[in-house]
Short mmCIF file of C-alpha atoms in Angstrom, two decimals:
data_model
loop_
_atom_site.label_atom_id
_atom_site.label_comp_id
_atom_site.label_asym_id
_atom_site.label_seq_id
_atom_site.Cartn_x
_atom_site.Cartn_y
_atom_site.Cartn_z
CA MET A 62 -54.14 52.39 -94.28
CA THR A 63 -55.09 55.91 -95.36
CA ALA A 64 -56.20 56.80 -98.85
CA PRO A 65 -53.51 57.48 -101.47
CA PRO A 66 -52.14 61.01 -101.41
CA ALA A 67 -53.46 63.61 -103.82
CA GLY A 68 -52.03 63.16 -107.31
CA SER A 69 -51.23 59.48 -106.84
CA ASP A 70 -53.70 58.60 -109.59
CA THR A 71 -51.24 60.16 -112.05
CA LEU A 72 -48.53 57.67 -111.08
CA MET A 73 -47.81 54.55 -113.09
CA VAL A 74 -46.60 52.67 -110.00
CA HIS A 75 -47.42 53.57 -106.41
CA ALA A 76 -46.22 51.21 -103.67
CA GLU A 77 -47.05 51.98 -100.04
CA ASN A 78 -45.55 50.23 -97.02
CA VAL A 79 -45.18 46.90 -98.83
CA HIS A 80 -44.24 43.91 -96.67
CA LYS A 81 -43.39 40.40 -97.77
CA SER A 82 -42.09 37.44 -95.77
CA PHE A 83 -41.15 33.89 -96.69
CA GLY A 84 -41.78 31.90 -93.55
CA PRO A 85 -39.76 33.50 -90.75
CA VAL A 86 -37.66 35.59 -93.19
CA ASP A 87 -38.79 39.19 -93.67
CA VAL A 88 -37.78 40.15 -97.20
CA LEU A 89 -39.68 43.42 -97.64
CA THR A 90 -40.23 45.49 -94.53
CA GLY A 91 -42.05 48.59 -95.70
CA VAL A 92 -41.22 49.55 -99.29
CA ASP A 93 -42.52 52.86 -100.63
CA LEU A 94 -42.04 53.77 -104.27
CA ALA A 95 -43.61 56.14 -106.79
CA VAL A 96 -42.91 55.98 -110.53
CA ARG A 97 -44.39 58.42 -113.02
CA PRO A 98 -45.54 57.46 -116.54
CA GLY A 99 -42.59 57.45 -118.92
CA GLU A 100 -40.06 57.25 -116.09
CA VAL A 101 -37.12 54.86 -115.99
CA CYS A 102 -36.57 53.85 -112.37
CA CYS A 103 -33.39 51.87 -111.71
CA VAL A 104 -33.14 49.82 -108.52
CA ILE A 105 -29.78 48.83 -107.08
CA GLY A 106 -28.69 47.14 -103.87
CA PRO A 107 -26.86 44.12 -102.46
CA SER A 108 -28.03 40.56 -102.97
CA GLY A 109 -30.84 39.69 -100.59
CA SER A 110 -32.03 43.27 -100.26
CA GLY A 111 -35.49 42.44 -101.66
CA LYS A 112 -35.15 43.98 -105.12
CA SER A 113 -36.32 41.01 -107.17
CA THR A 114 -39.04 40.09 -104.68
CA PHE A 115 -40.43 43.60 -104.85
CA LEU A 116 -40.45 43.50 -108.64
CA ARG A 117 -42.40 40.22 -108.55
CA CYS A 118 -44.90 41.77 -106.13
CA ILE A 119 -45.68 44.54 -108.62
CA ASN A 120 -47.34 42.05 -110.97
CA HIS A 121 -48.58 39.78 -108.17
CA LEU A 122 -46.25 36.91 -108.93
CA GLU A 123 -45.66 37.18 -105.20
CA LYS A 124 -48.53 38.08 -102.88
CA ILE A 125 -47.76 40.90 -100.49
CA ASP A 126 -48.43 40.48 -96.77
CA ALA A 127 -49.23 44.12 -96.09
CA GLY A 128 -49.38 47.46 -97.87
CA ARG A 129 -50.71 48.45 -101.27
CA ILE A 130 -49.39 48.42 -104.83
CA ARG A 131 -51.18 50.31 -107.59
CA VAL A 132 -50.37 50.29 -111.29
CA ALA A 133 -51.99 53.05 -113.34
CA GLY A 134 -54.20 53.81 -110.35
CA GLU A 135 -55.51 50.25 -110.01
CA LEU A 136 -54.81 48.02 -107.02
CA VAL A 137 -52.73 45.03 -108.08
CA GLY A 138 -54.07 41.64 -107.05
CA TYR A 139 -56.79 42.93 -104.77
CA ARG A 140 -60.06 44.81 -104.55
CA GLN A 141 -60.65 47.09 -101.59
CA ARG A 142 -64.06 47.07 -99.91
CA ARG A 143 -64.85 48.85 -96.65
CA GLY A 144 -61.18 49.35 -95.96
CA LYS A 145 -60.28 45.67 -96.37
CA LEU A 146 -58.45 43.94 -99.20
CA HIS A 147 -59.99 40.97 -101.00
CA GLU A 148 -57.83 38.99 -103.40
CA LEU A 149 -58.96 39.06 -107.01
CA PRO A 150 -59.88 35.86 -108.85
CA ALA A 151 -57.06 34.37 -110.92
CA ARG A 152 -58.73 35.48 -114.15
CA GLU A 153 -58.70 39.14 -113.09
CA VAL A 154 -55.11 38.91 -111.87
CA ALA A 155 -54.13 37.48 -115.26
CA ALA A 156 -55.87 40.40 -116.98
CA GLN A 157 -53.87 42.84 -114.85
CA ARG A 158 -50.62 41.08 -115.71
CA GLN A 159 -51.29 41.62 -119.40
CA GLN A 160 -50.59 45.31 -118.77
CA ILE A 161 -47.21 44.60 -117.15
CA GLY A 162 -44.36 43.13 -119.17
CA MET A 163 -41.57 41.37 -117.30
CA VAL A 164 -38.11 40.30 -118.41
CA PHE A 165 -36.23 37.93 -116.12
CA GLN A 166 -32.57 37.07 -115.59
CA ARG A 167 -33.14 33.84 -117.48
CA PHE A 168 -34.77 34.07 -120.87
CA ASN A 169 -37.42 31.36 -120.40
CA LEU A 170 -38.06 31.03 -124.12
CA PHE A 171 -39.89 27.98 -125.44
CA PRO A 172 -37.01 25.91 -126.87
CA HIS A 173 -39.20 24.14 -129.44
CA MET A 174 -40.46 27.41 -130.94
CA THR A 175 -38.72 29.84 -133.27
CA ALA A 176 -38.03 33.40 -132.15
CA LEU A 177 -41.06 34.57 -134.13
CA ASP A 178 -43.33 31.95 -132.60
CA ASN A 179 -42.12 32.80 -129.08
CA VAL A 180 -43.13 36.43 -129.63
CA MET A 181 -46.47 35.45 -131.16
CA GLU A 182 -47.48 32.99 -128.45
CA ALA A 183 -49.05 35.27 -125.83
CA PRO A 184 -51.11 37.50 -128.17
CA LEU A 185 -52.44 34.38 -129.89
CA ARG A 186 -53.24 32.30 -126.82
CA VAL A 187 -54.03 34.93 -124.21
CA ARG A 188 -55.64 37.67 -126.26
CA ARG A 189 -56.79 35.42 -129.10
CA GLN A 190 -55.85 38.00 -131.69
CA PRO A 191 -55.92 37.05 -135.39
CA ARG A 192 -52.76 35.27 -136.51
CA PRO A 193 -51.91 37.55 -139.49
CA ALA A 194 -51.98 40.66 -137.29
CA VAL A 195 -49.97 38.95 -134.54
CA ARG A 196 -47.40 37.73 -137.05
CA GLU A 197 -46.99 41.25 -138.42
CA LEU A 198 -46.60 42.67 -134.89
CA ALA A 199 -44.08 39.99 -133.89
CA ALA A 200 -41.99 40.58 -137.00
CA ALA A 201 -41.99 44.32 -136.30
CA LEU A 202 -40.91 43.75 -132.69
CA LEU A 203 -38.07 41.45 -133.70
CA ASP A 204 -36.96 44.13 -136.12
CA ARG A 205 -37.16 46.68 -133.30
CA VAL A 206 -34.77 44.62 -131.16
CA GLY A 207 -32.42 44.02 -134.10
CA LEU A 208 -33.35 40.41 -134.83
CA ALA A 209 -35.42 40.58 -138.00
CA ASP A 210 -32.97 38.19 -139.67
CA ARG A 211 -33.26 35.63 -136.84
CA ALA A 212 -37.04 35.23 -136.81
CA ASP A 213 -36.86 31.57 -137.84
CA ALA A 214 -34.05 30.64 -135.45
CA TYR A 215 -34.67 28.51 -132.38
CA PRO A 216 -33.43 29.64 -128.95
CA GLY A 217 -30.63 27.05 -129.03
CA GLN A 218 -29.31 28.73 -132.18
CA LEU A 219 -29.18 32.18 -130.56
CA SER A 220 -26.64 33.79 -128.26
CA GLY A 221 -27.68 34.76 -124.75
CA GLY A 222 -27.98 38.39 -125.75
CA GLN A 223 -30.15 37.48 -128.71
CA GLN A 224 -32.37 35.30 -126.53
CA GLN A 225 -32.84 38.14 -124.06
CA ARG A 226 -33.77 40.49 -126.89
CA VAL A 227 -36.37 37.96 -128.04
CA ALA A 228 -37.66 37.88 -124.45
CA ILE A 229 -38.01 41.66 -124.51
CA ALA A 230 -39.89 41.50 -127.81
CA ARG A 231 -42.13 38.82 -126.35
CA ALA A 232 -43.02 41.04 -123.39
CA LEU A 233 -43.70 43.99 -125.69
CA ALA A 234 -46.05 41.88 -127.82
CA MET A 235 -48.74 42.29 -125.14
CA ARG A 236 -48.47 46.09 -125.47
CA PRO A 237 -47.83 46.66 -121.76
CA LYS A 238 -48.13 49.96 -119.93
CA LEU A 239 -45.17 49.07 -117.73
CA MET A 240 -42.01 47.00 -118.22
CA LEU A 241 -40.21 45.31 -115.33
CA PHE A 242 -36.62 44.13 -115.81
CA ASP A 243 -35.08 41.81 -113.21
CA GLU A 244 -31.32 42.01 -113.73
CA PRO A 245 -31.76 41.34 -117.46
CA THR A 246 -28.02 41.26 -118.20
CA SER A 247 -26.75 39.28 -115.20
CA ALA A 248 -26.79 35.93 -117.03
CA LEU A 249 -24.98 37.26 -120.09
CA ASP A 250 -21.34 37.16 -121.07
CA PRO A 251 -19.85 40.67 -120.74
CA GLU A 252 -19.56 41.22 -124.49
CA LEU A 253 -23.31 40.58 -124.93
CA VAL A 254 -24.54 43.01 -122.27
CA GLY A 255 -24.38 46.08 -124.50
CA GLU A 256 -26.80 44.77 -127.12
CA VAL A 257 -29.51 44.24 -124.50
CA LEU A 258 -28.91 47.62 -122.84
CA ASP A 259 -29.16 49.29 -126.28
CA VAL A 260 -32.66 47.89 -126.71
CA MET A 261 -33.61 49.16 -123.26
CA ARG A 262 -32.23 52.60 -124.10
CA ASP A 263 -34.45 52.66 -127.19
CA LEU A 264 -37.49 51.75 -125.08
CA ALA A 265 -36.66 54.58 -122.69
CA ARG A 266 -36.38 57.06 -125.56
CA ASP A 267 -39.80 55.91 -126.79
CA GLY A 268 -41.33 56.75 -123.38
CA MET A 269 -41.86 53.27 -121.95
CA THR A 270 -42.28 53.26 -118.18
CA MET A 271 -39.63 50.91 -116.80
CA ILE A 272 -38.47 49.62 -113.43
CA VAL A 273 -35.05 48.06 -113.84
CA VAL A 274 -33.31 46.02 -111.15
CA THR A 275 -29.71 46.17 -112.30
CA HIS A 276 -26.02 46.05 -111.44
CA GLU A 277 -25.24 48.16 -114.51
CA ILE A 278 -24.40 51.43 -112.76
CA GLY A 279 -23.43 53.14 -116.03
CA PHE A 280 -26.86 52.37 -117.50
CA ALA A 281 -28.56 53.70 -114.37
CA ARG A 282 -26.54 56.91 -114.53
CA GLU A 283 -27.13 57.45 -118.25
CA VAL A 284 -30.71 56.27 -118.80
CA GLY A 285 -32.42 56.34 -115.41
CA ASP A 286 -34.69 59.20 -114.39
CA SER A 287 -34.57 57.97 -110.79
CA LEU A 288 -32.30 55.67 -108.81
CA VAL A 289 -33.45 53.65 -105.81
CA PHE A 290 -31.06 51.97 -103.40
CA MET A 291 -32.61 49.09 -101.45
CA ASP A 292 -31.14 47.28 -98.48
CA GLY A 293 -32.69 45.23 -95.72
CA GLY A 294 -36.09 45.13 -97.44
CA VAL A 295 -36.61 48.91 -97.60
CA VAL A 296 -35.78 51.84 -99.85
CA VAL A 297 -32.81 53.44 -98.13
CA GLU A 298 -32.27 56.26 -100.60
CA SER A 299 -33.69 57.52 -103.88
CA GLY A 300 -33.16 60.46 -106.17
CA VAL A 301 -31.66 61.60 -109.46
CA PRO A 302 -29.12 58.94 -110.47
CA ARG A 303 -26.12 61.21 -110.95
CA GLN A 304 -26.77 62.91 -107.64
CA VAL A 305 -27.20 59.67 -105.68
CA LEU A 306 -24.12 58.11 -107.27
CA ALA A 307 -21.91 61.16 -106.82
CA ASP A 308 -23.08 62.27 -103.37
CA PRO A 309 -25.13 59.62 -101.52
CA ARG A 310 -26.71 60.82 -98.29
CA HIS A 311 -26.78 57.56 -96.37
CA ASP A 312 -23.85 55.55 -95.00
CA ARG A 313 -25.36 52.29 -96.32
CA THR A 314 -25.56 53.73 -99.84
CA ARG A 315 -21.98 55.02 -99.64
CA ALA A 316 -20.71 51.65 -98.42
CA PHE A 317 -22.45 49.80 -101.25
CA LEU A 318 -21.33 52.20 -103.98
CA SER A 319 -17.73 52.09 -102.73
CA LYS A 320 -17.70 48.40 -103.62
CA VAL A 321 -19.35 48.59 -107.03
CA LEU A 322 -18.03 51.81 -108.55
#
């Protein structure tokens, strides 16, 4: 593969011709994506289009079969020598992941820990930061997501929306450069969706770079700087959200939006 194009070192995320298969099933068949620092990129598409797999490839939770992914100019999961890729040791991959926060459909909180302890866990164990400073940071993050009064509650005592907000605070506790959201509201009851989207709006206003796989078209239209439509393992169309939603160029995009709008 050729060297990255001029200016690519200013991108937060730069994916080139990314392929990923699971056995005989080709899930990603040549994904290209560029996301600038501070940009909110929303990704939409039908189930099975490769959206979640691509998100997991960005932080090397899934190993790509071909192509390149760079975050803040650095190859993810690999080192390139003499034109060939060599996978990084697990320790270096883990260090890269510390720069990339991820929020999943399911909250994955530790059920035996309070909300505060869940947020404190990674800075304490992974970065080995002093407990008083971590506690102060975790309390501030819970306040940021509107849960200062629930710091001592256990996940089983929280609503789904509250648990997802704790999960967002937990990801932010590692001070990531990039946040990935994999359909963060899909497991929530409809009346709880808004409280999670409000937190994400606040993050966008604060300049956090975000890639959001979502079915929330209104959020994509309002908050997104770019909108990507994926189908069949590729990016079919991308552009300014309002423009793509109002006047899609491709038949596949039009067919999808006719069903969801």
